[in-house]
Coordinates of C-alpha atoms in Angstrom, one line a residue:
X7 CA 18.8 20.2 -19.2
X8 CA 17.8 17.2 -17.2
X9 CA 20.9 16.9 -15.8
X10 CA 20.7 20.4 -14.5
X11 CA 17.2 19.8 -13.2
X12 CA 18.5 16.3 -11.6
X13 CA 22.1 18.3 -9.9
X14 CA 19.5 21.2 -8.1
X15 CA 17.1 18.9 -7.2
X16 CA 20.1 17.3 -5.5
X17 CA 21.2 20.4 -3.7
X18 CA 17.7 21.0 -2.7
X19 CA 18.0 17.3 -0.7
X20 CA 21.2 18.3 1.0
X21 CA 21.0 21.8 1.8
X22 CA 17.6 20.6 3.4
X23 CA 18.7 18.1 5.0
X24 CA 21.5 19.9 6.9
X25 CA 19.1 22.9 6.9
X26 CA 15.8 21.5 8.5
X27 CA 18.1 19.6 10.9
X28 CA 19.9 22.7 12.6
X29 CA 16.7 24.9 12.4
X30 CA 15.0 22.3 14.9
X31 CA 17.6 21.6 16.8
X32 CA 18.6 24.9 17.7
X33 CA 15.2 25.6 19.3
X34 CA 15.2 22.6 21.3
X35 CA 19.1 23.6 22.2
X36 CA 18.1 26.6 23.3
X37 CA 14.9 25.1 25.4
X38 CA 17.1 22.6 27.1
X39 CA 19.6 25.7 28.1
X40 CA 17.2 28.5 29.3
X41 CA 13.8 26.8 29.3
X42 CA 12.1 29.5 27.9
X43 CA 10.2 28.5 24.4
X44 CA 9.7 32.1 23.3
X45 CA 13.8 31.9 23.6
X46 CA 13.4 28.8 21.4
X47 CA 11.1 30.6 19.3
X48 CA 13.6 33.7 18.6
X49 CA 16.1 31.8 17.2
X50 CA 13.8 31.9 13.9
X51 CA 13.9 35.7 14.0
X52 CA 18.0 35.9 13.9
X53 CA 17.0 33.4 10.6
X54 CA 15.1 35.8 9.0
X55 CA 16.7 39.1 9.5
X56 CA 19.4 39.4 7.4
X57 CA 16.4 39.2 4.8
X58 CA 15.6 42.7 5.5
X59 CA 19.3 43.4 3.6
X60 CA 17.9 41.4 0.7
X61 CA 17.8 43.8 -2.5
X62 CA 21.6 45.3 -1.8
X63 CA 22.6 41.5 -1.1
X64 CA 20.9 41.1 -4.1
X65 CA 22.5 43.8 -6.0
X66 CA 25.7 42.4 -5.5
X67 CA 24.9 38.7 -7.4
X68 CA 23.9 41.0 -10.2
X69 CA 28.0 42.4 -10.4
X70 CA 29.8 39.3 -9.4
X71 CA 29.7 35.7 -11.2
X72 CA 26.8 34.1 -8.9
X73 CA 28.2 30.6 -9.3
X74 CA 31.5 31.1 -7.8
X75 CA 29.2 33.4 -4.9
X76 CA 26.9 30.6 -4.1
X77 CA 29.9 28.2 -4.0
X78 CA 31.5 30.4 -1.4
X79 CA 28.8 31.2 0.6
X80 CA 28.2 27.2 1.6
X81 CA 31.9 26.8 2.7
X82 CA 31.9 29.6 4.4
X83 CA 28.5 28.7 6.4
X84 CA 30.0 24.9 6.9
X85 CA 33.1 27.2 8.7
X86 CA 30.8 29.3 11.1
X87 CA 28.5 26.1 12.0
X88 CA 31.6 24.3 13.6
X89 CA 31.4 27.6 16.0
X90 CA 28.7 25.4 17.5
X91 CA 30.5 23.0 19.1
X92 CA 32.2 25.3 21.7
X93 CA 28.9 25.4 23.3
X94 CA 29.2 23.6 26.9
X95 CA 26.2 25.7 29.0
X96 CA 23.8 28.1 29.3
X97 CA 26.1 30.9 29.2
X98 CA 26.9 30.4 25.6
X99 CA 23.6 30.1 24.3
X100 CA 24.4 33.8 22.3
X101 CA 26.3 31.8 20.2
X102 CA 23.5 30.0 18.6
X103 CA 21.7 33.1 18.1
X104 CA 24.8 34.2 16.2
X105 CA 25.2 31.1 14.3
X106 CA 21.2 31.4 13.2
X107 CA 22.0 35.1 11.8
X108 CA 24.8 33.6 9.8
X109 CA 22.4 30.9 8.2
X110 CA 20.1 33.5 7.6
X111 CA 22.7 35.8 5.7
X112 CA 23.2 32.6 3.8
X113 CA 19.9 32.2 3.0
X114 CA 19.4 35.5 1.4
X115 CA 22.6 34.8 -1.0
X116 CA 21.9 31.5 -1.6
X117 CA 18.3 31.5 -2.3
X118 CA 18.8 34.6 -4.5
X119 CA 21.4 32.9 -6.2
X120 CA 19.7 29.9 -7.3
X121 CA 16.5 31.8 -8.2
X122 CA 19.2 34.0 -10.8
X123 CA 21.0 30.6 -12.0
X124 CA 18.4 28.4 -12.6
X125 CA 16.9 30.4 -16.0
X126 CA 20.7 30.1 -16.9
X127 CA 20.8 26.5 -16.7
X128 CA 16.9 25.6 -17.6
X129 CA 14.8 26.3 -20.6
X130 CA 11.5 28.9 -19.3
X131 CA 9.0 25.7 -19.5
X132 CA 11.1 23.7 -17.1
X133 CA 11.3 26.2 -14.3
X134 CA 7.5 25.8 -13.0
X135 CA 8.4 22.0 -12.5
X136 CA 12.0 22.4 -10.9
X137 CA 10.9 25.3 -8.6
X138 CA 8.6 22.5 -7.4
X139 CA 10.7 19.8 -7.7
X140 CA 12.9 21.3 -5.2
X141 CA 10.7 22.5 -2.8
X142 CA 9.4 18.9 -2.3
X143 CA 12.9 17.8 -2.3
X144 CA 14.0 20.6 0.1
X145 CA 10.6 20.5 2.3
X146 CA 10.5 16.5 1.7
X147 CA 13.6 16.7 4.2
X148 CA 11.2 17.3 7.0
X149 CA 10.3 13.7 6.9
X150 CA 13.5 12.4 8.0
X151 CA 15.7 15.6 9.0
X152 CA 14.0 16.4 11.8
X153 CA 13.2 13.5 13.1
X154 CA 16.7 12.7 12.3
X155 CA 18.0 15.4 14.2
X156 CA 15.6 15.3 17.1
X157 CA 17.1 12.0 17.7
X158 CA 20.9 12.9 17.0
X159 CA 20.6 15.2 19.4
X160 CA 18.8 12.7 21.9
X161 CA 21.5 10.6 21.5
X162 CA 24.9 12.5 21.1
X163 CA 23.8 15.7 21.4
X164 CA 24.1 19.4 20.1
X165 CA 27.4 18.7 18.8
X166 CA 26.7 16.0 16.8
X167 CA 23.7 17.4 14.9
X168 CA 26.5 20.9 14.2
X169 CA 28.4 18.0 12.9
X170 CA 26.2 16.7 10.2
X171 CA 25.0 20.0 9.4
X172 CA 28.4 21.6 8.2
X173 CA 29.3 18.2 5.9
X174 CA 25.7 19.7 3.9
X175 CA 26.9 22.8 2.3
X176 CA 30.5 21.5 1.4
X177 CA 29.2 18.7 -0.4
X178 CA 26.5 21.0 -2.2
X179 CA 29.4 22.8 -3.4
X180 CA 30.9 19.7 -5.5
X181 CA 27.2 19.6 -7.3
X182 CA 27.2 23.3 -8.2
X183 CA 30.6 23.5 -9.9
X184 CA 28.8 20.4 -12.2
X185 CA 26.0 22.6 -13.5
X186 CA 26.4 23.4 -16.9
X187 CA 25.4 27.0 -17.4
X188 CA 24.1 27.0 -20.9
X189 CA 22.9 31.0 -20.6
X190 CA 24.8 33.8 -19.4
X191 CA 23.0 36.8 -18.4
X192 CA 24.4 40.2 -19.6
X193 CA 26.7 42.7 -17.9
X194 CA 24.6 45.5 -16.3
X195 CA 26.0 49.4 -16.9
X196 CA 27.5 50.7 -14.7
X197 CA 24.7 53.7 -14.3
X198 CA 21.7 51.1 -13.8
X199 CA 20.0 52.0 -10.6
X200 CA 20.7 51.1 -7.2
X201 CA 19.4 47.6 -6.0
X202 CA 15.8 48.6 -3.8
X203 CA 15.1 51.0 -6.4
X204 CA 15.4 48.3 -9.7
X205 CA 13.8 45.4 -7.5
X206 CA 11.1 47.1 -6.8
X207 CA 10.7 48.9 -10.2
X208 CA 10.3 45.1 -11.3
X209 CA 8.3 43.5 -8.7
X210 CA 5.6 46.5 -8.7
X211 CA 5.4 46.4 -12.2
X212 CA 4.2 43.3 -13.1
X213 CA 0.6 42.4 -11.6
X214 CA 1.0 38.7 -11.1
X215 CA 4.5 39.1 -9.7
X216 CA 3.3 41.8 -7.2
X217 CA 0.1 39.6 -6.4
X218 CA 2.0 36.2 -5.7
X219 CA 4.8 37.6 -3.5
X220 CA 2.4 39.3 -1.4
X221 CA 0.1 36.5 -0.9
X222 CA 3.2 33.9 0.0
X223 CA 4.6 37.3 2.2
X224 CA 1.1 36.7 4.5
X225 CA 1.3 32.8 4.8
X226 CA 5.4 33.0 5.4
X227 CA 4.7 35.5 8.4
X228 CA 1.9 34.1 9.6
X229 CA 4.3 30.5 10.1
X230 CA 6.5 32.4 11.9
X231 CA 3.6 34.0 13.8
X232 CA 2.6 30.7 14.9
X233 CA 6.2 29.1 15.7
X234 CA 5.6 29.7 19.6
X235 CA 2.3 28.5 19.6
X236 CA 3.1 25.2 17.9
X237 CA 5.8 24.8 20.3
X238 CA 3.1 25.8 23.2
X239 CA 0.6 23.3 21.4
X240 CA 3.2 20.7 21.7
X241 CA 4.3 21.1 25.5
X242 CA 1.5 22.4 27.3
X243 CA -1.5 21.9 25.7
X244 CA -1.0 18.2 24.6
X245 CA 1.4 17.8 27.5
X246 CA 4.2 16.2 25.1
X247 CA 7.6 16.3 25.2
X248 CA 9.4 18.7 22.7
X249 CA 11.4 16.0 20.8
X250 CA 7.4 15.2 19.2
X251 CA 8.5 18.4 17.1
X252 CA 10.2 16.5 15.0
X253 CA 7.0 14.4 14.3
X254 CA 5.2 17.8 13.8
X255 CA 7.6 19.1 11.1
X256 CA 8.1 15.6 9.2
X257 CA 4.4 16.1 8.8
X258 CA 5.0 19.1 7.6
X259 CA 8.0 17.6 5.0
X260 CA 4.8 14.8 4.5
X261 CA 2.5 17.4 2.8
X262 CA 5.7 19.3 0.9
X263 CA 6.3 16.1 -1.2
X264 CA 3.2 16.0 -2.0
X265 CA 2.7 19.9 -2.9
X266 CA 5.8 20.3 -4.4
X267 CA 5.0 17.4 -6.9
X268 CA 2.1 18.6 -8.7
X269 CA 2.4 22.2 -8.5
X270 CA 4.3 23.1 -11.9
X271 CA 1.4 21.5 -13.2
X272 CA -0.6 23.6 -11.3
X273 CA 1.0 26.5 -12.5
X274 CA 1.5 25.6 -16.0
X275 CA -2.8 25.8 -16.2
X276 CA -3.9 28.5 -13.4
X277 CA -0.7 30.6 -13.2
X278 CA 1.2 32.2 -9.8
X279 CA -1.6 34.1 -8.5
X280 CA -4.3 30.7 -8.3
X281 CA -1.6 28.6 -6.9
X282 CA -0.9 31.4 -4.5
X283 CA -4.6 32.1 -3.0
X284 CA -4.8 27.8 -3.1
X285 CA -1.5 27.9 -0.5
X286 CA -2.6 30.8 1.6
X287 CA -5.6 29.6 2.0
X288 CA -4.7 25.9 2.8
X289 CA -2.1 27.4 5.5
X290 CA -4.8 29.2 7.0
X291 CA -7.2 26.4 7.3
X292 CA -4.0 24.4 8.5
X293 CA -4.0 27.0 11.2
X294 CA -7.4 26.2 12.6
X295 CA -6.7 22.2 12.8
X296 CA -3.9 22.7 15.1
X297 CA -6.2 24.5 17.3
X298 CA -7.9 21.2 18.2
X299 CA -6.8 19.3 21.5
X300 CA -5.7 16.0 19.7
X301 CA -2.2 15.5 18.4
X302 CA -3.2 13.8 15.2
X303 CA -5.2 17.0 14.5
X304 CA -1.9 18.5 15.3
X305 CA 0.0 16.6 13.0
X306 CA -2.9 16.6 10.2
X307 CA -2.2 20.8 10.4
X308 CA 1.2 20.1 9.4
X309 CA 0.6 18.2 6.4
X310 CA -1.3 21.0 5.4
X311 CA 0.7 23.8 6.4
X312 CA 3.0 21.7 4.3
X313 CA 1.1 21.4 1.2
X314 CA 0.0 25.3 1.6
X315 CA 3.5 27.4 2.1
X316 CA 5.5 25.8 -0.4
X317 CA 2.3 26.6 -3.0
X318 CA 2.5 30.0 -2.2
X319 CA 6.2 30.6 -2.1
X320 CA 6.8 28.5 -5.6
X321 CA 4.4 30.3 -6.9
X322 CA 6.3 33.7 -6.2
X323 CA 9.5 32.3 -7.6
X324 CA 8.0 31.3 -10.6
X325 CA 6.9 34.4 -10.9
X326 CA 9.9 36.3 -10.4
X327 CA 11.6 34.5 -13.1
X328 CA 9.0 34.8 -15.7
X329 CA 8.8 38.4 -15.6
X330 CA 12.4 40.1 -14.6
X331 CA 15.1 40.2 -16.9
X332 CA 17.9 37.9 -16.2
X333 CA 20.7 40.4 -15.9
X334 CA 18.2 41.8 -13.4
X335 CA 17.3 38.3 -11.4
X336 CA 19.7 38.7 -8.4
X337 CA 18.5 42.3 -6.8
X338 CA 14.9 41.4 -8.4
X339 CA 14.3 38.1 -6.8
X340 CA 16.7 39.0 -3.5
X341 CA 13.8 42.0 -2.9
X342 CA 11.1 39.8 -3.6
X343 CA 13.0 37.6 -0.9
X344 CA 12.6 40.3 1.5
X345 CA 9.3 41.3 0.7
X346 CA 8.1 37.7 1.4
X347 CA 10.3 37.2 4.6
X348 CA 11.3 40.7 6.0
X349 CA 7.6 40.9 8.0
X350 CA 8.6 37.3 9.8
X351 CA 11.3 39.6 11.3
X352 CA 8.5 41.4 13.4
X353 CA 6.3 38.5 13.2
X354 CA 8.3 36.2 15.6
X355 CA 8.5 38.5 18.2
X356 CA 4.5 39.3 17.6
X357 CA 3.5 35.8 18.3
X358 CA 5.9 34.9 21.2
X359 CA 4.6 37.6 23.5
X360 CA 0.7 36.7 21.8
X361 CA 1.4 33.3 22.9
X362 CA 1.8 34.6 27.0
X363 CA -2.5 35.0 26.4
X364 CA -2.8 31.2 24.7
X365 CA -1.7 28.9 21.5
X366 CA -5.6 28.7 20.3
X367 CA -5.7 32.9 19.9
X368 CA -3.0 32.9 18.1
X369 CA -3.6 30.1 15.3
X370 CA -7.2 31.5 15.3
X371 CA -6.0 35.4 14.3
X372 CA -3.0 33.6 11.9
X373 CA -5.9 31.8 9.8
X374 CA -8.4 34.6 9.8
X375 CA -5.3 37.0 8.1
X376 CA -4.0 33.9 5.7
X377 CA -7.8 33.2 4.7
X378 CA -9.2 37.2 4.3
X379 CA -6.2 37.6 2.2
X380 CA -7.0 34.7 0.1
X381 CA -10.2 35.7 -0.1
X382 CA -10.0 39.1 -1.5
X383 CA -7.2 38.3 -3.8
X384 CA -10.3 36.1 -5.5
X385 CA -12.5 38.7 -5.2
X386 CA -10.1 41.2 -6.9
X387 CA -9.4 38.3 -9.9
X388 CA -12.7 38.0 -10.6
X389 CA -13.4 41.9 -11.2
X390 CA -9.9 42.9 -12.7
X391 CA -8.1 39.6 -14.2
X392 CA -5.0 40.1 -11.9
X393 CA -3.3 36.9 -13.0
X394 CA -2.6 37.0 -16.8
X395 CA -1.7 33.3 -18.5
X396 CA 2.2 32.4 -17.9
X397 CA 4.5 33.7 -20.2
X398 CA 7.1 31.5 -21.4
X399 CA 10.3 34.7 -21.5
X400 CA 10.9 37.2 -18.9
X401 CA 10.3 41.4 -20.0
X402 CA 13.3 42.7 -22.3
X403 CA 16.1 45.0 -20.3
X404 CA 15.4 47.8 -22.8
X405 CA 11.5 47.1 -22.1
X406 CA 12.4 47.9 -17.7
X407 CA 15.6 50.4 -18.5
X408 CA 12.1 52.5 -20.1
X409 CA 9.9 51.9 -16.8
X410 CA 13.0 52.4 -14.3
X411 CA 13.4 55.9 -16.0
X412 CA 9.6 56.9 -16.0
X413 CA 9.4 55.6 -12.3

């Protein structure tokens, strides 16, 4: 079992390496071709929408074997980043936005994929403390990734950084064919219902899973909200040059290491939905720091944007894989993927045409929305008990083949 734990952990440092790398260096691509930081700000939303494909995506990891999947889906992504390096000029910035759609269809597979495998390579108590072992390795990244990259790119440029990013996902592929899978989920019939309908049979069913995925749904669209203010913050408010990103999100990588650190314990005594009103809440007052004209403020917001979000979105895994079946884990936690990250589709967009009236408008409406849902999420616990203690085994697949049919 430790080994297991000690192999993801692993893949969480590479793939987030390679991962938070690209992702900030594709903005800046972009703002060095067109000049336009709502351009550099869209690049996030090709990211994010292949989420809204999650629960089919999802679906199929439920019919296939997910390791030999997840294995495939890194080569292949290593393949379409080296795309990247036919880019000479403005008139093949497209191909970036194609490239970020491709890491985003990754994404969905991937993250689905580890969410099914880790309760078949981990005992239940472990997965509170991986879950947040990784997301402070993965998040941890943004100490040195971007800063890393930012500078890459200074130095060699684009090409380079497409480079580094591709050798990430072949060599994660050498440390998932080492996992020892110690559980094998069941094979589903072939009548079980389609993949939206049995996700959200699941995540609807269970109060602390439906509470914890919406909260870390608020704080993951409000980030994206926010992506072309902090990029306005950067260069026009504080009048810095956009390589000072990469300070901003190593900040950000700052507060993830320690977040991801001490929330299993966390969750081990409060449960999902505490841990997820904490995060919300902490992104939201993160929100309202940045609005101050002071870079250290600036880079203070990130360390608590970085403590907040990965809170909130462990919390939701956790969730997800105390309460689904495992033969049910890849369409369940693939639609709770899209529940949490579909809305960033229409959230980008949102905040970089709000952005044309100011930065400060829209951190201040991001926080309001991250801390009134917070705050009625509390409200509700305290009058209905919406977050039951942990349980230690997911519902039986007899126990949601009864609620699939009543629903």
């Amino acid at each position: 079992m430790r080994r297991n734990a000690g192999l993801f952990v692993a893949i969480s440092l590479l793939s987030g390496f390679g991962s938070s790398a690209m992702s900030l260096v594709a903005g800046i691509w972009i703002l060095d071709l067109t000049g336009s930081t709502s351009l550099a700000a869209l690049a996030g939303l090709c990211v994010y929408a292949p989420v809204l494909a999650g629960p089919w995506l999802g679906g199929l990891l439920d019919r296939v074997p997910r390791r030999p999947m997840v294995v495939g889906v890194n080569l292949a992504l290593a393949t379409v980043l080296l795309s990247l390096l036919t880019v000479r000029g403005p008139d093949r910035t497209w191909l970036i936005f194609v490239v970020s759609c491709a890491y985003g269809l990754s994404y969905v597979l991937i993250d689905a994929g580890e969410t099914a495998l880790l309760p078949s390579a981990l005992s239940p108590v472990q997965l509170g403390h991986v879950n947040g072992w990784r997301s402070s390795a993965q998040e941890g990244m943004k100490l040195v990734a971007p800063a890393a990259g930012a500078g890459l790119y200074a130095w060699h440029g684009g090409h380079a950084v497409v480079v580094l990013s591709a050798t990430m996902p072949v060599l994660v592929t050498a440390l998932y064919a080492a996992v020892r899978l110690v559980r094998t989920p069941p094979h589903l019939p072939a009548d079980r219902p389609g993949g939206l309908r049995a996700g959200l049979t699941v995540l609807l069913g269970q109060p602390a899973l439906r509470v914890a995925v919406a909260l870390a749904a608020v704080s993951i669209a409000m980030s994206g909200f926010t992506t072309a203010a902090t990029y306005a913050t950067v260069t026009i408010d504080l009048a810095l040059p956009a390589t000072f990103l990469g300070v901003v999100l190593s900040a950000q990588g700052a507060g993830s290491v320690v977040g991801g650190l001490v929330v299993g314990r966390l969750l081990s005594r409060w449960g999902p939905v505490v841990v997820g009103v904490a995060g919300t809440a902490l992104f939201g007052l993160g929100c309202l720091v940045r609005c101050l004209p002071w870079w250290p403020a600036t880079v203070a917001a990130s360390v608590l944007a970085g403590v907040g979000l990965p809170w909130t979105l462990v919390a939701a895994v956790t969730a997800v894989q105390r309460h689904t079946p495992r033969a049910m884990l890849g369409r369940v936690a693939a639609t709770a993927n899209t529940a949490m990250f579909g809305p960033i589709v229409l959230a980008i967009p949102l905040g970089s045409a709000a952005v044309h009236l100011g930065a400060r408008p829209t951190l201040v409406l991001a926080a309001t929305l991250c801390l009134a849902a917070a705050a009625a999420v509390s409200r509700r616990r305290r009058t209905h008990d919406a977050d039951p203690a942990p349980t230690t085994a997911p519902p039986t697949l007899d126990a949601h083949r009864t609620a699939a049919r009543q629903g």
